[in-house]
Amino acid sequence: MYAQMIKSTGKGIKSLDEMDPEERAFQERIDAGGKIEPKDWMPEGYRKNLIRQIGQHAHSEIVGQLPEGNWITRAPTLERKAILLAKVQDEAGHGLYLYCAAETLGVTRDQMTRDLLSGKMKYSSIFNYPTLTWADMGAVGWLVDGAAIMNQVPLQRTSYGPYARAMVRICKEESFHQRQGFDIMMKMANGTPAQRKMAQDALNRFWFPALMMFGPSDKDSVHSAQSMAWKIKMNTNDELRQKFVDETVPQAEYLGLTIPDETLKFNEETGHYDFAEPDWEEFFQVLKGNGPCNTERLAARNKAWDEGRWVREGLLAHAEKKRSRQMAAE
Amino acid sequence: MSTDPKFEFLCRMGDNALVLGHRVSEWCGVAPVLEEDIALANVALDLIGQTQLWLGLAGEVEGAGRDADKLAFHRDVWDFRNVLLVEQPNGDFGQTMMRQFLFDAWHLAQLTALIDSSDKEIAAIAEKSAKEVTYHLERSSDTVIGLGDGTDESHRRMQAALDLLWPYVGEMFLGDDVDAAMVEAGIAPDPASLRAGYDQLVGDTLAAATLTKPDDDFAHKGGKSGARHSEHLGHMLTQMQWLQRAYPDATW
């Protein structure tokens, strides 16, 4: 779930009667559960919306390497180091599949990268929070990947074929990520008093930012309706947030940790937990660039890109030389 | 400190993998291009996996109750037995890949020889590792060639990396009492015996990369014996070992 506040380019939802035959056939195919493939006709709004959504998801995977990469060199055992490396590597791989899926819509990875680096395209708000202790590696896996899964599992059924197929593979890996995060939390929660303190502190810091990952409340989410009609968004923000809370609260209880929300209570009538909304003002500030780590994250990506320029140019120049030598030899 | 030459030898193999794996893992998320992030993580993962095997066996041979983690996270600089080459800082991507290539070329030759070791456990680890390192060498030599024979800037940077790192190559081929004991037991090859093949392979790759091997074969030493590491290793350990040292009674 790394797409937030995706701006819809549709001009409100048309009824089937208002559509021309091409668009009607497109919508009927989606309504019947069919997939749209790259060469199929699609409304321009669908294409643009998907580029934004898949691009933001891809960028989130790329920037998401940084808060966890922050602990690879300090991982406490060889096994933990290997698991964390593998996880961060998976994220880079997810970024790669998603960029490829977006490229089928007629945008290049280089263009999307430039838009990320300039700040024009966004990535998930969650990666603008710092990872301060080893328990944060547990909290990120447990809560952040847990929240991501809530959204990504239904996206396996999304209408755009390449996106849906990328999501199938991503979901398999994300569930492993969540388990490894929970496993770290278990060790910490059942460990020494200092480890327990780290685990609680991590939960305190990541709980509300994790809830923000689902985006603003449905009543304030102006772009959802068209995306849902196109099946590029499968559930509303509030539905997913509720599902996440309902699944996560018992896990926190199992760990013996306290969710930092005094209003949290199981509601017998609804069968769901009632919980406090995150501070949406903070969320909008993070999106505007005022999160604790926005500046560092974007600076790190820009630095990597700028310092890597000579490498990319060198390898391209070599490939070109090799090609002309081969042509000369033929 | 144990004086068992087999323990020493296993620490050398394990510490090379540990220290280089750590260095490579420092690239996480900031490589020049996404495919390189993935490839570097692969190499680091292989090396950390090899570390677990070599240091795990070292702990068993020592018989003092130390496992791979205890050896990795609770020894100080003077007990590390890696060659100086692998503890050198990453520098730019070219320096990292040159270090990788110069090490991989030795590493594969060493592992290939160890497959015939009289020690079955060592042979088994070597066989598994050699498969991984074959890929490391293929990739690092391709990158050295691509960047050496790329643009003027990439060529200049790769030549600078080679000039910087060449004085750390010789140590991999210097034998000592530990090596002599390993040769006698049929466990490992004489380090000097690997030099001719190495020079051939490295020479061919550098020629394809249009890079010039430095004339001077002077070799820094002190890493594999532990007598004198570079200043860089201590800083790496402060980061790598910090959690284990700060919370010694915790399990993770």
Coordinates of C-alpha atoms in Angstrom, one line a residue:
Chain A
M1 CA 0.0 0.0 0.0
Y2 CA 2.3 2.6 -1.1
A3 CA -0.1 4.8 -3.1
Q4 CA -1.7 7.7 -1.3
M5 CA -3.7 10.7 -2.6
I6 CA -3.5 9.5 -6.2
K7 CA -5.1 12.4 -8.1
S8 CA -7.8 11.1 -10.4
T9 CA -7.8 12.6 -13.9
G10 CA -11.4 11.3 -14.6
K11 CA -14.0 14.0 -14.7
G12 CA -16.4 12.2 -12.4
I13 CA -17.9 8.8 -13.1
K14 CA -19.8 8.4 -16.3
S15 CA -22.7 6.0 -16.5
L16 CA -22.4 3.3 -19.3
D17 CA -25.0 5.2 -21.3
E18 CA -22.9 8.4 -21.3
M19 CA -19.9 6.5 -22.7
D20 CA -19.0 6.2 -26.3
P21 CA -18.9 2.6 -27.6
E22 CA -15.1 2.2 -27.1
E23 CA -15.2 3.3 -23.5
R24 CA -18.3 1.4 -22.8
A25 CA -16.7 -1.9 -24.0
F26 CA -13.7 -1.1 -21.8
Q27 CA -15.8 -0.5 -18.7
E28 CA -17.9 -3.6 -19.4
R29 CA -14.9 -5.7 -19.7
I30 CA -13.7 -4.4 -16.3
D31 CA -17.1 -4.9 -14.7
A32 CA -17.0 -8.5 -15.9
G33 CA -13.7 -9.0 -14.2
G34 CA -11.6 -9.0 -17.4
K35 CA -8.1 -7.7 -17.6
I36 CA -6.9 -4.7 -19.6
E37 CA -3.5 -5.4 -21.4
P38 CA -1.0 -2.8 -22.6
K39 CA -2.0 -2.8 -26.3
D40 CA -5.8 -2.5 -25.5
W41 CA -7.6 0.7 -25.9
M42 CA -8.0 2.6 -22.6
P43 CA -9.2 6.0 -21.5
E44 CA -6.4 8.5 -21.1
G45 CA -7.5 9.1 -17.5
Y46 CA -7.1 5.4 -16.7
R47 CA -3.6 5.4 -18.2
K48 CA -2.5 8.6 -16.4
N49 CA -4.0 7.5 -13.1
L50 CA -2.2 4.1 -13.3
I51 CA 1.1 5.7 -14.2
R52 CA 0.8 7.8 -11.1
Q53 CA -0.3 5.0 -8.9
I54 CA 2.2 2.3 -10.1
G55 CA 5.0 4.9 -10.2
Q56 CA 4.3 6.0 -6.7
H57 CA 4.3 2.4 -5.6
A58 CA 7.6 1.8 -7.4
H59 CA 9.2 4.9 -5.9
S60 CA 8.0 3.8 -2.4
E61 CA 9.9 0.5 -2.9
I62 CA 13.0 2.4 -3.9
V63 CA 12.9 5.0 -1.1
G64 CA 11.7 2.3 1.3
Q65 CA 15.2 0.6 1.0
L66 CA 16.7 3.5 2.9
P67 CA 15.1 3.3 6.4
E68 CA 15.8 -0.5 6.5
G69 CA 19.2 -0.1 4.8
N70 CA 20.0 2.1 7.8
W71 CA 20.2 -1.0 10.0
I72 CA 21.9 -3.6 7.7
T73 CA 25.4 -2.7 8.8
R74 CA 24.2 -2.8 12.5
A75 CA 22.1 -6.0 12.3
P76 CA 22.8 -7.9 15.5
T77 CA 23.4 -11.4 14.1
L78 CA 24.6 -12.9 10.8
E79 CA 21.2 -14.4 10.2
R80 CA 19.4 -11.2 10.9
K81 CA 21.7 -9.3 8.6
A82 CA 21.1 -11.9 5.8
I83 CA 17.3 -11.7 6.3
L84 CA 17.3 -7.9 6.2
L85 CA 19.5 -7.8 3.2
A86 CA 17.2 -10.2 1.4
K87 CA 14.2 -8.2 2.3
V88 CA 15.7 -4.9 1.1
Q89 CA 16.8 -6.7 -2.0
D90 CA 13.2 -7.9 -2.6
E91 CA 12.1 -4.3 -2.3
A92 CA 14.5 -3.2 -5.1
G93 CA 13.1 -6.1 -7.1
H94 CA 9.5 -4.9 -6.5
G95 CA 10.6 -1.5 -7.7
L96 CA 11.9 -3.1 -10.8
Y97 CA 8.7 -5.1 -11.7
L98 CA 6.6 -2.0 -11.0
Y99 CA 8.7 0.3 -13.2
C100 CA 8.4 -2.4 -15.9
A101 CA 4.6 -2.5 -15.4
A102 CA 4.4 1.3 -15.6
E103 CA 6.6 1.3 -18.7
T104 CA 3.9 -0.7 -20.5
L105 CA 1.8 2.4 -20.2
G106 CA 4.1 4.5 -22.2
V107 CA 6.4 6.2 -19.7
T108 CA 10.1 5.4 -19.1
R109 CA 11.8 4.5 -15.9
D110 CA 14.2 7.4 -16.4
Q111 CA 11.4 9.8 -16.7
M112 CA 9.8 8.5 -13.5
T113 CA 13.1 8.6 -11.7
R114 CA 13.6 12.2 -12.7
D115 CA 10.1 13.0 -11.4
L116 CA 10.9 11.3 -8.1
L117 CA 14.2 13.1 -7.7
S118 CA 12.7 16.5 -8.5
G119 CA 10.0 15.9 -5.9
K120 CA 7.3 15.9 -8.6
M121 CA 6.2 12.3 -8.0
K122 CA 5.6 11.1 -4.4
Y123 CA 6.4 8.0 -2.4
S124 CA 4.6 6.7 0.6
S125 CA 4.6 9.0 3.7
I126 CA 5.7 6.2 5.9
F127 CA 9.3 6.2 4.6
N128 CA 9.8 9.7 5.8
Y129 CA 9.9 8.4 9.4
P130 CA 13.3 7.5 11.0
T131 CA 14.4 4.0 12.1
L132 CA 16.0 4.6 15.4
T133 CA 16.5 1.2 17.0
W134 CA 16.7 -2.4 15.9
A135 CA 13.1 -2.9 17.0
D136 CA 12.2 -0.5 14.2
M137 CA 13.2 -3.3 11.8
G138 CA 10.5 -5.4 13.5
A139 CA 7.9 -2.6 13.5
V140 CA 8.5 -1.8 9.9
G141 CA 8.1 -5.4 8.8
W142 CA 5.1 -6.0 11.1
L143 CA 3.2 -2.8 10.7
V144 CA 4.4 -1.2 7.5
D145 CA 4.5 -4.4 5.4
G146 CA 1.4 -5.5 7.2
A147 CA -0.4 -2.4 6.1
A148 CA 1.0 -2.8 2.6
I149 CA -0.4 -6.3 2.3
M150 CA -3.9 -5.1 3.2
N151 CA -3.9 -3.1 0.0
Q152 CA -1.8 -5.3 -2.2
V153 CA -3.6 -8.5 -1.8
P154 CA -6.8 -7.1 -3.4
L155 CA -4.7 -5.4 -6.0
Q156 CA -3.8 -8.8 -7.4
R157 CA -7.3 -8.6 -8.9
T158 CA -6.8 -5.1 -10.3
S159 CA -8.0 -4.5 -13.8
Y160 CA -4.6 -3.7 -15.4
G161 CA -2.9 -7.1 -16.3
P162 CA 0.8 -6.2 -15.8
Y163 CA 0.0 -4.5 -12.5
A164 CA -2.0 -7.4 -11.2
R165 CA 0.7 -9.9 -12.2
A166 CA 3.4 -7.9 -10.6
M167 CA 1.3 -7.8 -7.5
V168 CA 1.0 -11.5 -7.3
R169 CA 4.7 -11.9 -6.9
I170 CA 5.1 -8.9 -4.6
C171 CA 2.4 -10.3 -2.3
K172 CA 4.2 -13.6 -1.8
E173 CA 7.4 -11.7 -0.7
E174 CA 5.5 -9.2 1.4
S175 CA 4.0 -11.8 3.6
F176 CA 7.5 -13.2 4.3
H177 CA 8.5 -9.6 5.1
Q178 CA 5.7 -9.2 7.6
R179 CA 6.5 -12.5 9.3
Q180 CA 10.2 -11.6 9.7
G181 CA 9.1 -8.3 11.2
F182 CA 6.8 -10.0 13.6
D183 CA 9.5 -12.5 14.5
I184 CA 11.9 -9.6 15.4
M185 CA 9.1 -8.1 17.5
M186 CA 8.6 -11.4 19.3
K187 CA 12.3 -11.7 20.2
M188 CA 12.3 -8.2 21.4
A189 CA 9.1 -8.3 23.3
N190 CA 10.2 -11.5 25.0
G191 CA 13.7 -10.3 25.5
T192 CA 15.5 -8.2 28.2
P193 CA 13.9 -5.1 29.7
A194 CA 15.9 -3.0 27.3
Q195 CA 14.7 -5.0 24.3
R196 CA 11.1 -4.7 25.5
K197 CA 11.4 -1.0 25.9
M198 CA 12.8 -0.8 22.3
A199 CA 9.8 -2.8 21.0
Q200 CA 7.2 -0.7 22.8
D201 CA 9.0 2.5 21.7
A202 CA 9.0 1.3 18.1
L203 CA 5.2 0.5 18.3
N204 CA 4.6 4.0 19.8
R205 CA 6.4 5.7 17.0
F206 CA 5.1 3.6 14.0
W207 CA 1.4 3.0 15.0
F208 CA -0.1 6.3 13.7
P209 CA 2.2 6.6 10.7
A210 CA 1.2 3.1 9.7
L211 CA -2.5 4.1 9.9
M212 CA -1.7 7.0 7.7
M213 CA -0.5 4.7 5.0
F214 CA -4.1 4.0 3.9
G215 CA -4.6 7.7 3.1
P216 CA -7.2 10.1 4.4
S217 CA -10.6 9.1 5.6
D218 CA -13.1 8.2 2.9
K219 CA -15.1 11.4 3.5
D220 CA -12.0 13.4 2.5
S221 CA -10.8 11.1 -0.2
V222 CA -11.9 12.8 -3.4
H223 CA -10.3 10.6 -6.0
S224 CA -11.5 7.2 -4.9
A225 CA -14.7 6.7 -6.8
Q226 CA -13.3 6.7 -10.3
S227 CA -10.4 4.5 -9.3
M228 CA -12.7 2.0 -7.8
A229 CA -14.9 2.0 -10.9
W230 CA -11.8 1.2 -12.9
K231 CA -10.8 -1.4 -10.4
I232 CA -7.4 0.1 -9.8
K233 CA -8.4 0.7 -6.3
M234 CA -10.3 -2.2 -4.8
N235 CA -11.3 -1.0 -1.3
T236 CA -11.8 2.3 0.4
N237 CA -9.1 3.8 2.6
D238 CA -11.3 3.3 5.7
E239 CA -12.2 -0.3 5.0
L240 CA -8.5 -1.2 4.7
R241 CA -7.5 0.8 7.8
Q242 CA -10.2 -0.9 9.8
K243 CA -9.1 -4.4 8.6
F244 CA -5.6 -3.5 9.5
V245 CA -6.5 -2.4 13.0
D246 CA -8.7 -5.5 13.5
E247 CA -5.9 -7.8 12.5
T248 CA -3.1 -6.0 14.3
V249 CA -4.6 -5.4 17.7
P250 CA -4.7 -9.1 18.7
Q251 CA -1.1 -9.4 17.5
A252 CA 0.0 -6.6 19.7
E253 CA -1.8 -8.2 22.6
Y254 CA 0.0 -11.5 21.9
L255 CA 3.3 -9.6 22.0
G256 CA 2.3 -8.0 25.3
L257 CA 2.7 -4.5 23.8
T258 CA 0.4 -1.6 24.2
I259 CA -1.0 0.2 21.2
P260 CA -0.6 3.9 21.9
D261 CA -4.3 4.8 21.6
E262 CA -6.3 5.1 24.8
T263 CA -9.5 5.1 22.9
L264 CA -8.9 1.7 21.3
K265 CA -11.7 -0.6 22.2
F266 CA -13.5 -3.6 20.7
N267 CA -17.0 -2.6 19.6
E268 CA -19.4 -5.5 20.3
E269 CA -22.0 -4.0 18.0
T270 CA -19.9 -3.6 14.9
G271 CA -17.6 -6.4 15.6
H272 CA -14.6 -4.1 14.9
Y273 CA -12.2 -2.1 17.0
D274 CA -12.9 1.6 17.5
F275 CA -9.7 3.6 17.3
A276 CA -8.4 7.1 17.1
E277 CA -7.7 8.7 13.8
P278 CA -4.1 9.7 13.1
D279 CA -3.1 13.4 13.1
W280 CA -4.0 14.3 9.6
E281 CA -2.3 17.6 9.9
E282 CA 0.9 15.7 10.4
F283 CA 0.1 13.5 7.4
F284 CA -0.4 16.5 5.1
Q285 CA 2.8 18.1 6.4
V286 CA 4.7 14.9 5.6
L287 CA 3.3 14.9 2.1
K288 CA 4.3 18.5 1.7
G289 CA 7.9 17.6 2.5
N290 CA 7.9 18.3 6.2
G291 CA 8.2 14.8 7.6
P292 CA 11.1 14.0 9.8
C293 CA 13.2 12.5 7.0
N294 CA 11.9 13.9 3.7
T295 CA 15.0 16.0 3.1
E296 CA 17.4 13.1 3.9
R297 CA 15.5 10.6 1.8
L298 CA 15.3 12.7 -1.3
A299 CA 18.9 13.9 -0.8
A300 CA 20.1 10.2 -0.5
R301 CA 18.4 9.3 -3.7
N302 CA 19.7 12.3 -5.6
K303 CA 23.2 11.7 -4.3
A304 CA 23.1 8.0 -5.4
W305 CA 21.8 9.1 -8.8
D306 CA 24.3 11.9 -9.3
E307 CA 27.3 9.9 -8.1
G308 CA 26.2 7.0 -10.3
R309 CA 26.1 9.0 -13.5
W310 CA 29.6 8.2 -14.6
V311 CA 28.9 4.5 -14.0
R312 CA 25.8 4.5 -16.1
E313 CA 27.5 6.6 -18.8
G314 CA 30.6 4.4 -18.8
L315 CA 28.7 1.1 -19.1
L316 CA 26.5 2.6 -21.9
A317 CA 29.6 3.8 -23.8
H318 CA 31.2 0.4 -23.4
A319 CA 28.1 -1.3 -24.8
E320 CA 28.1 1.1 -27.7
K321 CA 31.8 0.4 -28.4
K322 CA 31.2 -3.3 -28.2
R323 CA 28.3 -3.1 -30.6
S324 CA 30.3 -1.1 -33.2
R325 CA 33.3 -3.4 -32.9
Q326 CA 30.9 -6.4 -33.6
M327 CA 29.4 -4.6 -36.6
A328 CA 32.8 -3.7 -38.0
A329 CA 33.8 -7.4 -37.6
E330 CA 30.8 -8.7 -39.5
Chain B
M1 CA 43.8 -16.9 21.1
S2 CA 43.8 -20.3 19.6
T3 CA 47.0 -21.4 17.9
D4 CA 45.3 -24.3 16.1
P5 CA 46.3 -23.6 12.4
K6 CA 43.0 -25.1 11.1
F7 CA 41.1 -22.7 13.3
E8 CA 43.2 -19.8 12.1
F9 CA 42.7 -20.9 8.5
L10 CA 39.0 -21.1 8.9
C11 CA 38.9 -17.6 10.5
R12 CA 40.8 -16.3 7.5
M13 CA 38.2 -17.7 5.1
G14 CA 35.3 -16.6 7.2
D15 CA 36.7 -13.1 8.0
N16 CA 37.3 -12.4 4.3
A17 CA 33.7 -13.2 3.6
L18 CA 32.4 -11.4 6.6
V19 CA 34.3 -8.2 6.1
L20 CA 33.8 -8.0 2.4
G21 CA 30.1 -8.9 2.8
H22 CA 29.7 -6.1 5.2
R23 CA 31.5 -3.6 3.0
V24 CA 29.3 -4.6 0.0
S25 CA 26.1 -4.4 2.2
E26 CA 27.0 -0.7 2.9
W27 CA 25.8 0.0 -0.7
C28 CA 22.3 -1.0 0.1
G29 CA 19.8 1.4 -1.6
V30 CA 22.4 3.8 -3.0
A31 CA 23.9 2.0 -6.0
P32 CA 24.2 3.8 -9.4
V33 CA 21.3 1.9 -10.9
L34 CA 18.5 -0.4 -9.5
E35 CA 19.9 -3.5 -11.1
E36 CA 23.2 -2.9 -9.3
D37 CA 21.4 -2.5 -5.9
I38 CA 20.0 -6.0 -6.5
A39 CA 23.3 -7.5 -7.7
L40 CA 25.3 -6.0 -4.8
A41 CA 22.8 -7.3 -2.3
N42 CA 23.2 -10.7 -3.9
V43 CA 26.9 -10.7 -3.5
A44 CA 26.7 -9.5 0.1
L45 CA 24.1 -12.2 0.9
D46 CA 26.3 -14.9 -0.6
L47 CA 29.3 -13.7 1.4
I48 CA 27.3 -13.5 4.7
G49 CA 26.1 -17.0 4.0
Q50 CA 29.6 -18.2 3.5
T51 CA 30.7 -16.4 6.7
Q52 CA 28.1 -18.5 8.6
L53 CA 29.6 -21.7 7.2
W54 CA 33.3 -20.9 7.7
L55 CA 33.0 -19.3 11.1
G56 CA 30.5 -21.9 12.2
L57 CA 33.1 -24.6 11.4
A58 CA 35.9 -22.5 13.0
G59 CA 33.8 -22.4 16.2
E60 CA 33.4 -26.2 16.1
V61 CA 37.1 -26.8 15.5
E62 CA 38.0 -24.5 18.3
G63 CA 35.6 -26.3 20.7
A64 CA 35.4 -23.4 23.1
G65 CA 31.7 -22.8 22.7
R66 CA 31.9 -19.9 20.3
D67 CA 29.5 -20.0 17.3
A68 CA 29.7 -18.0 14.1
D69 CA 27.9 -15.0 15.7
K70 CA 30.2 -15.0 18.7
L71 CA 33.2 -15.0 16.5
A72 CA 31.8 -12.3 14.2
F73 CA 30.5 -9.9 16.9
H74 CA 32.8 -10.5 19.9
R75 CA 36.3 -10.4 18.6
D76 CA 38.4 -7.2 18.4
V77 CA 40.5 -6.0 15.5
W78 CA 43.6 -8.1 16.4
D79 CA 41.6 -11.3 16.2
F80 CA 40.4 -10.7 12.7
R81 CA 42.1 -12.7 10.0
N82 CA 40.9 -11.1 6.8
V83 CA 43.3 -9.8 4.2
L84 CA 43.7 -6.0 4.1
L85 CA 42.2 -5.8 0.7
V86 CA 38.6 -6.5 1.8
E87 CA 38.6 -4.1 4.7
Q88 CA 39.5 -1.1 2.4
P89 CA 36.6 1.4 2.2
N90 CA 34.1 1.3 -0.6
G91 CA 35.1 4.6 -2.2
D92 CA 33.2 5.1 -5.4
F93 CA 31.4 2.3 -7.3
G94 CA 34.5 1.7 -9.4
Q95 CA 36.7 1.2 -6.4
T96 CA 34.2 -1.2 -4.9
M97 CA 34.0 -3.2 -8.1
M98 CA 37.8 -3.2 -8.5
R99 CA 38.2 -4.5 -5.0
Q100 CA 35.6 -7.1 -5.7
F101 CA 37.3 -8.2 -8.9
L102 CA 40.8 -8.4 -7.4
F103 CA 39.4 -10.5 -4.5
D104 CA 37.0 -12.6 -6.6
A105 CA 39.8 -13.7 -8.9
W106 CA 41.8 -15.0 -5.8
H107 CA 38.7 -16.3 -4.0
L108 CA 37.6 -18.5 -6.9
A109 CA 41.1 -20.0 -7.4
Q110 CA 41.3 -20.6 -3.6
L111 CA 37.8 -22.2 -3.4
T112 CA 38.4 -24.3 -6.5
A113 CA 41.6 -25.7 -4.9
L114 CA 39.7 -26.3 -1.6
I115 CA 37.2 -28.5 -3.3
D116 CA 39.9 -31.1 -3.3
S117 CA 40.7 -30.6 0.3
S118 CA 41.4 -33.6 2.5
D119 CA 39.0 -32.1 5.0
K120 CA 35.5 -33.1 3.8
E121 CA 33.7 -30.3 5.6
I122 CA 36.0 -27.7 4.1
A123 CA 35.6 -29.3 0.7
A124 CA 31.8 -29.1 1.0
I125 CA 31.8 -25.4 2.0
A126 CA 34.2 -24.7 -0.9
E127 CA 32.1 -26.4 -3.4
K128 CA 29.0 -24.5 -2.5
S129 CA 30.8 -21.2 -2.3
A130 CA 32.7 -21.7 -5.6
K131 CA 29.4 -21.8 -7.4
E132 CA 28.4 -18.4 -6.0
V133 CA 31.9 -16.9 -6.5
T134 CA 32.0 -18.0 -10.1
Y135 CA 29.1 -15.6 -10.6
H136 CA 30.7 -12.9 -8.5
L137 CA 33.8 -13.0 -10.7
E138 CA 31.9 -13.0 -13.9
R139 CA 30.0 -9.9 -12.8
S140 CA 33.0 -8.0 -11.3
S141 CA 35.2 -8.7 -14.3
D142 CA 32.5 -7.6 -16.7
T143 CA 32.0 -4.4 -14.7
V144 CA 35.8 -3.7 -14.6
I145 CA 36.0 -4.2 -18.4
G146 CA 32.8 -2.1 -19.0
L147 CA 34.0 0.8 -16.9
G148 CA 37.7 0.6 -17.9
D149 CA 36.7 0.6 -21.5
G150 CA 33.9 3.1 -21.1
T151 CA 34.2 6.8 -21.1
D152 CA 37.3 8.8 -20.3
E153 CA 36.0 9.5 -16.8
S154 CA 35.1 5.9 -16.1
H155 CA 38.5 4.8 -17.4
R156 CA 40.3 7.3 -15.3
R157 CA 38.4 6.3 -12.2
M158 CA 39.0 2.6 -12.7
Q159 CA 42.8 3.1 -13.3
A160 CA 42.8 5.2 -10.0
A161 CA 41.0 2.3 -8.2
L162 CA 43.5 -0.2 -9.6
D163 CA 46.5 1.9 -8.6
L164 CA 45.0 2.4 -5.1
L165 CA 44.2 -1.3 -4.5
W166 CA 47.1 -3.1 -6.2
P167 CA 49.4 -2.9 -3.2
Y168 CA 46.8 -5.1 -1.3
V169 CA 46.9 -7.9 -3.9
G170 CA 50.2 -9.5 -2.9
E171 CA 49.1 -10.4 0.7
M172 CA 46.7 -13.0 -0.7
F173 CA 49.6 -15.0 -2.0
L174 CA 52.0 -14.7 0.9
G175 CA 52.3 -18.0 2.9
D176 CA 53.1 -18.4 6.6
D177 CA 53.2 -21.2 9.2
V178 CA 49.5 -21.6 9.1
D179 CA 49.5 -22.1 5.4
A180 CA 52.4 -24.5 5.6
A181 CA 50.5 -26.6 8.1
M182 CA 47.4 -26.6 5.8
V183 CA 49.5 -27.7 2.9
E184 CA 51.1 -30.4 4.9
A185 CA 47.7 -31.7 6.0
G186 CA 46.4 -31.6 2.4
I187 CA 43.7 -29.1 3.6
A188 CA 44.6 -26.1 1.5
P189 CA 46.9 -25.1 -1.4
D190 CA 50.1 -23.1 -1.0
P191 CA 49.0 -19.5 -1.5
A192 CA 52.0 -18.9 -3.8
S193 CA 50.8 -21.7 -6.1
L194 CA 47.7 -19.6 -7.1
R195 CA 49.7 -16.6 -8.3
A196 CA 50.4 -17.5 -11.9
G197 CA 46.8 -18.3 -12.7
Y198 CA 45.7 -15.2 -11.0
D199 CA 48.2 -13.0 -12.9
Q200 CA 47.0 -14.6 -16.1
L201 CA 43.3 -14.0 -15.4
V202 CA 43.8 -10.5 -14.0
G203 CA 46.1 -9.6 -16.8
D204 CA 43.6 -10.6 -19.5
T205 CA 40.8 -8.8 -17.8
L206 CA 42.8 -5.6 -17.3
A207 CA 43.9 -5.7 -20.9
A208 CA 40.3 -6.0 -22.1
A209 CA 39.5 -3.1 -19.7
T210 CA 42.4 -1.1 -21.3
L211 CA 43.8 -0.6 -17.8
T212 CA 47.5 -0.8 -16.9
K213 CA 48.7 -3.0 -14.1
P214 CA 51.0 -1.0 -11.8
D215 CA 54.7 -2.0 -12.2
D216 CA 55.4 -2.2 -8.5
D217 CA 54.3 -5.4 -6.9
F218 CA 54.9 -4.1 -3.4
A219 CA 52.5 -5.8 -1.0
H220 CA 51.1 -4.5 2.3
K221 CA 50.6 -7.2 4.8
G222 CA 49.3 -7.9 8.3
G223 CA 45.7 -8.6 7.7
K224 CA 45.6 -12.4 7.4
S225 CA 48.0 -12.8 10.3
G226 CA 46.2 -10.1 12.3
A227 CA 49.5 -8.4 13.1
R228 CA 48.5 -5.0 11.7
H229 CA 45.1 -4.3 10.2
S230 CA 44.4 -0.9 8.6
E231 CA 42.6 1.8 10.6
H232 CA 39.4 1.1 8.6
L233 CA 38.6 -2.2 10.2
G234 CA 38.1 -0.8 13.7
H235 CA 35.5 1.6 12.5
M236 CA 33.7 -1.1 10.6
L237 CA 33.5 -3.2 13.8
T238 CA 32.2 -0.3 15.9
Q239 CA 29.2 -0.3 13.7
M240 CA 28.9 -4.0 13.0
Q241 CA 29.3 -5.2 16.6
W242 CA 27.6 -2.3 18.4
L243 CA 24.3 -4.0 19.3
Q244 CA 25.9 -7.2 20.5
R245 CA 28.4 -5.2 22.6
A246 CA 25.9 -2.7 24.0
Y247 CA 23.4 -5.5 25.0
P248 CA 25.6 -8.5 25.7
D249 CA 22.8 -10.4 27.6
A250 CA 20.2 -10.1 24.8
T251 CA 19.3 -12.6 22.1
W252 CA 18.1 -11.3 18.8

